[in-house]
Short mmCIF file of N, CA and C in Angstrom, two decimals:
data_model
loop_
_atom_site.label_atom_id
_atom_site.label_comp_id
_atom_site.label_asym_id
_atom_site.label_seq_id
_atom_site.Cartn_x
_atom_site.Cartn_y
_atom_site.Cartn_z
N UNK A 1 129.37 -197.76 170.09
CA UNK A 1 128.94 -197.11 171.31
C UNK A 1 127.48 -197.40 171.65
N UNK A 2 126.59 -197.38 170.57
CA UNK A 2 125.36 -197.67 171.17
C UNK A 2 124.37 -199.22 170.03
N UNK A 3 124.15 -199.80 171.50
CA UNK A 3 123.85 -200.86 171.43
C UNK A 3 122.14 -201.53 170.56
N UNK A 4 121.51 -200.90 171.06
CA UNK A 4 119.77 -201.23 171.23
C UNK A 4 119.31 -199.77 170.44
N UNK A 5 118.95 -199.56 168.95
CA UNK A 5 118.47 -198.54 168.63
C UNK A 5 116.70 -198.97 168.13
N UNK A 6 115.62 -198.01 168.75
CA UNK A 6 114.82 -198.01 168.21
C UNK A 6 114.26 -196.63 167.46
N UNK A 7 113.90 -197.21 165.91
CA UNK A 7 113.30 -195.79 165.13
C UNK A 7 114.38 -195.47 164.99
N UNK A 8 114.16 -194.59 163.28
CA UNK A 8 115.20 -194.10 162.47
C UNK A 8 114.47 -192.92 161.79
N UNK A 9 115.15 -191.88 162.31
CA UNK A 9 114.64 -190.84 161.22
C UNK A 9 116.07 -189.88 160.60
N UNK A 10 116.02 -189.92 159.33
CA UNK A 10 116.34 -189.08 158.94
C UNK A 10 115.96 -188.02 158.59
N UNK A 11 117.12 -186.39 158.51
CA UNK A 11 116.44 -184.68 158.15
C UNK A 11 118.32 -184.30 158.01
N UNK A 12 118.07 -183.54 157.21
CA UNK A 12 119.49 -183.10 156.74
C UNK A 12 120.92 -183.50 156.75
N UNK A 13 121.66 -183.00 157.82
CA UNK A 13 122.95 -183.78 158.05
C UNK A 13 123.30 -185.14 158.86
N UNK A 14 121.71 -185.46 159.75
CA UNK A 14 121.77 -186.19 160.82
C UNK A 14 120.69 -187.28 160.72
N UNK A 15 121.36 -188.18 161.88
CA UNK A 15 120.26 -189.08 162.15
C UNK A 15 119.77 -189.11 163.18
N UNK A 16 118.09 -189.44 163.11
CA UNK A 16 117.60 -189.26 164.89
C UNK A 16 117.51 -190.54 164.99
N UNK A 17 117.34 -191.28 166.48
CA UNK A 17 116.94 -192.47 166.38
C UNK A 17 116.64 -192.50 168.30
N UNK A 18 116.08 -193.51 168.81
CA UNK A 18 116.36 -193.57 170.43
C UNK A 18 116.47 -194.95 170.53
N UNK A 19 117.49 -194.67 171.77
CA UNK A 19 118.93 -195.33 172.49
C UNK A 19 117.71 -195.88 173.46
N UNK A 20 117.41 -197.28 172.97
CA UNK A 20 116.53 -197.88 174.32
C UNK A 20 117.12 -198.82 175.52
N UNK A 21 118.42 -198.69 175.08
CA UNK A 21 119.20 -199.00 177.01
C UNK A 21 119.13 -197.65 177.65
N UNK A 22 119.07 -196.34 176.96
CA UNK A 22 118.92 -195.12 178.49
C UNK A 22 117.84 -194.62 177.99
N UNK A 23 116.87 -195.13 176.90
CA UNK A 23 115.55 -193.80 176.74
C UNK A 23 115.36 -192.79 176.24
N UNK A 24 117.02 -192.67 175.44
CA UNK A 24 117.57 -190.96 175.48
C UNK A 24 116.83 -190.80 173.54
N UNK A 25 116.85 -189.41 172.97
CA UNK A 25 116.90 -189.38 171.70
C UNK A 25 118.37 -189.21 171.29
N UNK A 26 118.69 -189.38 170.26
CA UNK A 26 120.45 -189.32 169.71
C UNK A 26 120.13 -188.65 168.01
N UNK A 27 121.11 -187.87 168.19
CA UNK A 27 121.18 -186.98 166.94
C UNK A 27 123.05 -187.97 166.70
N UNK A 28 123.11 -188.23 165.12
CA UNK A 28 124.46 -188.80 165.01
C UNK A 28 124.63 -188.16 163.38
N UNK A 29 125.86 -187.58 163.47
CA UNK A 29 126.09 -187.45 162.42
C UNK A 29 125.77 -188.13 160.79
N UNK A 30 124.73 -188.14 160.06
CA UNK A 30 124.99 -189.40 159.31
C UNK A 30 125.71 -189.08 158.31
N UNK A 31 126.94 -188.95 157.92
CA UNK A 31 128.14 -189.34 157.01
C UNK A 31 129.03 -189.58 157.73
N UNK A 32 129.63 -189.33 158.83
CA UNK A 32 130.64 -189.92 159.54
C UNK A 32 130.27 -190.90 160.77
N UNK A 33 129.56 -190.62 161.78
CA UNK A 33 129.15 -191.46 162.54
C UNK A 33 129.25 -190.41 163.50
N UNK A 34 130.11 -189.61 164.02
CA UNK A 34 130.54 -189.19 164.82
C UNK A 34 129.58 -187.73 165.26
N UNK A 35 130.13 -187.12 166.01
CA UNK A 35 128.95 -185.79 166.34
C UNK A 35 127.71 -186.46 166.94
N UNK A 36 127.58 -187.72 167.84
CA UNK A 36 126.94 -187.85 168.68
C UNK A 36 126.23 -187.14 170.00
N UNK A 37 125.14 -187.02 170.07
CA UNK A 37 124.10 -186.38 170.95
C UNK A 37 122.90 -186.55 171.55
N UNK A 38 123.24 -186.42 172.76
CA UNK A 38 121.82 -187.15 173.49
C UNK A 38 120.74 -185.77 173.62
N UNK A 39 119.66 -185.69 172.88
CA UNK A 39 118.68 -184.65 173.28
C UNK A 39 117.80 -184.45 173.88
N UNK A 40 117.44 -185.42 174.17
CA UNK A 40 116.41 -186.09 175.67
C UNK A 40 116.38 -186.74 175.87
N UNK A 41 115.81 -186.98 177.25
CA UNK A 41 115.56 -188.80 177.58
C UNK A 41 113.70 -188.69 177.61
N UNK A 42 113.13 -189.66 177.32
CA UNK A 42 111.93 -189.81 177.02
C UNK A 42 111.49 -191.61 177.64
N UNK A 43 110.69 -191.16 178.67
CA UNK A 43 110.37 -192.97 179.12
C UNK A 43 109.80 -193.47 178.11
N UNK A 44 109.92 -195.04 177.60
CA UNK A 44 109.24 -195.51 177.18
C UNK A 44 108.80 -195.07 175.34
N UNK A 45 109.82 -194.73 174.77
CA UNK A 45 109.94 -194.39 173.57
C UNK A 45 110.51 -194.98 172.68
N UNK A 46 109.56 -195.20 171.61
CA UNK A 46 109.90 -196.65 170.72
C UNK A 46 109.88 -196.46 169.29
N UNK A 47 109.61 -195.17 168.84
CA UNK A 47 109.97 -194.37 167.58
C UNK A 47 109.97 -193.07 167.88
N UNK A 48 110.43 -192.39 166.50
CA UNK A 48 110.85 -191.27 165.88
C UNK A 48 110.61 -190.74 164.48
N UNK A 49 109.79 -189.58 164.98
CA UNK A 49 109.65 -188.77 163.76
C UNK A 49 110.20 -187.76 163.55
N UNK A 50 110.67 -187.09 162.41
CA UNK A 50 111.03 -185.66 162.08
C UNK A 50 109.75 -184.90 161.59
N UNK A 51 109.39 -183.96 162.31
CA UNK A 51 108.32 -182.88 161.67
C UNK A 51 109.20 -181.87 161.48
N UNK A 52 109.33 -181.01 160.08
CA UNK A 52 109.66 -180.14 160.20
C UNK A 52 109.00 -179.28 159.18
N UNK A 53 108.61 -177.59 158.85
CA UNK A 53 107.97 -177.25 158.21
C UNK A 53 108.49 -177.54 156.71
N UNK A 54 109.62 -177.25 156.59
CA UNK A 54 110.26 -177.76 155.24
C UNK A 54 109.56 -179.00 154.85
N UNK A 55 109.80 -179.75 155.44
CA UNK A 55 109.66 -181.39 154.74
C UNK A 55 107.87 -181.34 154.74
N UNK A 56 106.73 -180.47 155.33
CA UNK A 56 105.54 -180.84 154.89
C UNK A 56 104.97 -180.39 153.76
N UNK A 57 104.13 -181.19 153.43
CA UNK A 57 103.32 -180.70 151.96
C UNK A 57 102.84 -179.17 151.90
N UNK A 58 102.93 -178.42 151.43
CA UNK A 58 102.44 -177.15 151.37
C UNK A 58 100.96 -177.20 150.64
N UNK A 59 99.56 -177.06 151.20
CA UNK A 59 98.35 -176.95 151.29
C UNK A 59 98.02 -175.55 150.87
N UNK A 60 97.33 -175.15 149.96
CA UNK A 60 97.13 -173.83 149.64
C UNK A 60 95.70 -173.28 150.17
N UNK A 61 95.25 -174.48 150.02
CA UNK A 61 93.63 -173.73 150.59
C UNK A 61 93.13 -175.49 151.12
N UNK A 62 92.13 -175.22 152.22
CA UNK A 62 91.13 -176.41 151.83
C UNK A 62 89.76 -176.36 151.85
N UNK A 63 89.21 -177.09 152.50
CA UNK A 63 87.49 -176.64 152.44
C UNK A 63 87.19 -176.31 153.74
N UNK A 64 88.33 -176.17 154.78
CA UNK A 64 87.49 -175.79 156.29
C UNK A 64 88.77 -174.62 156.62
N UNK A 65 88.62 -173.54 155.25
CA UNK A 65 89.36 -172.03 156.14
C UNK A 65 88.34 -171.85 156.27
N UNK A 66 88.63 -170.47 156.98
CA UNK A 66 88.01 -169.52 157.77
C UNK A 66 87.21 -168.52 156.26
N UNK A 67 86.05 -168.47 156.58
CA UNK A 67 85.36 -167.56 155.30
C UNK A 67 85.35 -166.23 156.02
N UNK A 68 85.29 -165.61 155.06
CA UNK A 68 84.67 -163.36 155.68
C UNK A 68 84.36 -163.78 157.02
N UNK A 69 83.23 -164.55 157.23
CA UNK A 69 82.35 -164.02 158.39
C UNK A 69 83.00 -164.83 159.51
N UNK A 70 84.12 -165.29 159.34
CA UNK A 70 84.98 -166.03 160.33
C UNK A 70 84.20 -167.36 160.57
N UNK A 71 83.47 -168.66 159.81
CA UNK A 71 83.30 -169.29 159.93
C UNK A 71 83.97 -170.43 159.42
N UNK A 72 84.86 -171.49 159.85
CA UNK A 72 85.23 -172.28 159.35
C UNK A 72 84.75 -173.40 158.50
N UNK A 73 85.03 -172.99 157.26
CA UNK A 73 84.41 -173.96 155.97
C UNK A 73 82.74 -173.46 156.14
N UNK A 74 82.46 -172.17 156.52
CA UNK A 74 81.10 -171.67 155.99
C UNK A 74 80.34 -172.59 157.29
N UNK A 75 80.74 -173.35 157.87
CA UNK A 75 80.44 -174.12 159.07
C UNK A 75 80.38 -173.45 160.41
N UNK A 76 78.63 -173.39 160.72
CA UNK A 76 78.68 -172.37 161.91
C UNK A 76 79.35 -173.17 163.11
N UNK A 77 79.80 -174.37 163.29
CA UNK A 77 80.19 -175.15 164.84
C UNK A 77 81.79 -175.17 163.98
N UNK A 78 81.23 -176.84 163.34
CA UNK A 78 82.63 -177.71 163.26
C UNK A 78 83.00 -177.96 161.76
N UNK A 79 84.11 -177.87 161.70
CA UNK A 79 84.12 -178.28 159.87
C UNK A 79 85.49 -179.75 160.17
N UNK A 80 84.95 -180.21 159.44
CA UNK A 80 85.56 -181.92 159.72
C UNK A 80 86.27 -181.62 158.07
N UNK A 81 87.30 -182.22 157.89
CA UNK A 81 87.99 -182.45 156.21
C UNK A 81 87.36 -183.90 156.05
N UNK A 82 87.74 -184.15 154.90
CA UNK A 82 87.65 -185.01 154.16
C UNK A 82 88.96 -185.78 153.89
N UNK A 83 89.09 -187.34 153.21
CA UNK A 83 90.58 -187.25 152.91
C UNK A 83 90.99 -186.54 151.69
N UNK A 84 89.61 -186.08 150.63
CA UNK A 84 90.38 -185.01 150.23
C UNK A 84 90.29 -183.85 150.66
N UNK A 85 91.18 -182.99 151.05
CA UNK A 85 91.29 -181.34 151.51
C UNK A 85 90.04 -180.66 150.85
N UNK A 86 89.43 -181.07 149.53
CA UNK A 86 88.37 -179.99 148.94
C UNK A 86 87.42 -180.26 149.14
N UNK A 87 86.78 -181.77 150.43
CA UNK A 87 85.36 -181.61 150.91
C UNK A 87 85.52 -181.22 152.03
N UNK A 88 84.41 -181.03 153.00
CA UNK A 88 84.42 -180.80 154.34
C UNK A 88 82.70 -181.65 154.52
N UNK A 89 82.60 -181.63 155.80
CA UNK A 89 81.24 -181.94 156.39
C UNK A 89 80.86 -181.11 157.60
N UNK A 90 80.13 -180.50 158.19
CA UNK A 90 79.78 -179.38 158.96
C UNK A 90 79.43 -180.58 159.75
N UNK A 91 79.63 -180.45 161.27
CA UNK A 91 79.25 -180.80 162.65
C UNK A 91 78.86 -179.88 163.69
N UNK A 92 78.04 -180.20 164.49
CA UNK A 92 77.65 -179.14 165.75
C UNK A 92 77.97 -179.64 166.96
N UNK A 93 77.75 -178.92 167.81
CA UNK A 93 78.51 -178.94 169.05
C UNK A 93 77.36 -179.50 169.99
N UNK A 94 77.86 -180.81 171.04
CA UNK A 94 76.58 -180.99 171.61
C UNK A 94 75.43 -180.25 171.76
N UNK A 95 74.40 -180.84 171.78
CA UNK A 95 72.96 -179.79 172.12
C UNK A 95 72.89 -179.40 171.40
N UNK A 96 73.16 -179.09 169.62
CA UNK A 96 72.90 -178.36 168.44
C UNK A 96 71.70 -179.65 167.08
N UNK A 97 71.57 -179.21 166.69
CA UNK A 97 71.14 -180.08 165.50
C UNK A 97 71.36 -179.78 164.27
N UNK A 98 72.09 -180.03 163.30
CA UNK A 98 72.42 -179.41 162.00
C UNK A 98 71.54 -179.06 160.99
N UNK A 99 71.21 -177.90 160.40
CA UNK A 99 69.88 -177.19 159.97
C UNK A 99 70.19 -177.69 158.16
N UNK A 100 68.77 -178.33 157.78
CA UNK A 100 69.19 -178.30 156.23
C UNK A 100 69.69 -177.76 155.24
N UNK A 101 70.54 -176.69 155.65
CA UNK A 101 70.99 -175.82 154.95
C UNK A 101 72.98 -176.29 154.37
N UNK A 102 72.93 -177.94 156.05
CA UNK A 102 73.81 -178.22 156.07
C UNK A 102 75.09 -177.61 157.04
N UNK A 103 74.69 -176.69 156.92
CA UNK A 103 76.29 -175.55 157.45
C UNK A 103 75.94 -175.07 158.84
N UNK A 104 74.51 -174.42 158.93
CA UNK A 104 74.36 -173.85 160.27
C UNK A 104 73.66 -174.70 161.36
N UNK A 105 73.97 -174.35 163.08
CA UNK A 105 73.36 -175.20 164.18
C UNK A 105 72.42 -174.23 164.86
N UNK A 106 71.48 -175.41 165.42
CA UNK A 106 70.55 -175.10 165.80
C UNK A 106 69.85 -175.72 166.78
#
């Protein structure tokens, strides 16, 4: 039935993928084939992802929550991550200058 698939995602019983002769997304059964479904049409769509909360990494803390005083990562503007979750770097918001203290603007 369908010709031109771009992007493949799999998540539980199904497969996503989009149908680039109509644009559409398609949910298909993946053990039988069957249980076909168009769930949108989307112009110009050339992959597929599954986000779902299940399937993401569960993060327990990092370095830019929110502290007591409601500042993110102790960061009076901006708290930027790191690629690891346990640094951060404090940024300010145009017109600020970052005070040696590191954390607060000024």
């Amino acid at each position: 039935q369908i010709r031109h698939l771009c992007g493949l995602a799999v998540f539980e019983n199904y497969l996503y993928t989009v149908d680039s002769d109509n644009l559409s997304i398609l949910r298909i059964n993946r053990y039988n084939g069957t249980d076909i479904q168009s769930l949108a049409r989307l112009d110009n769509a050339k992959e597929i992802h599954v986000y779902q909360k299940r399937s993401q990494t569960a993060v327990r803390s990092h370095a830019c929550e929110v502290d007591p005083y409601g500042m993110p990562g102790g960061c009076s503007h901006i708290c930027l991550l790191s690629s690891n979750y346990k640094a951060r770097t404090c940024r300010c918001r145009t017109g600020f200058i970052l005070g040696s203290d590191g954390r607060s603007c000024k």
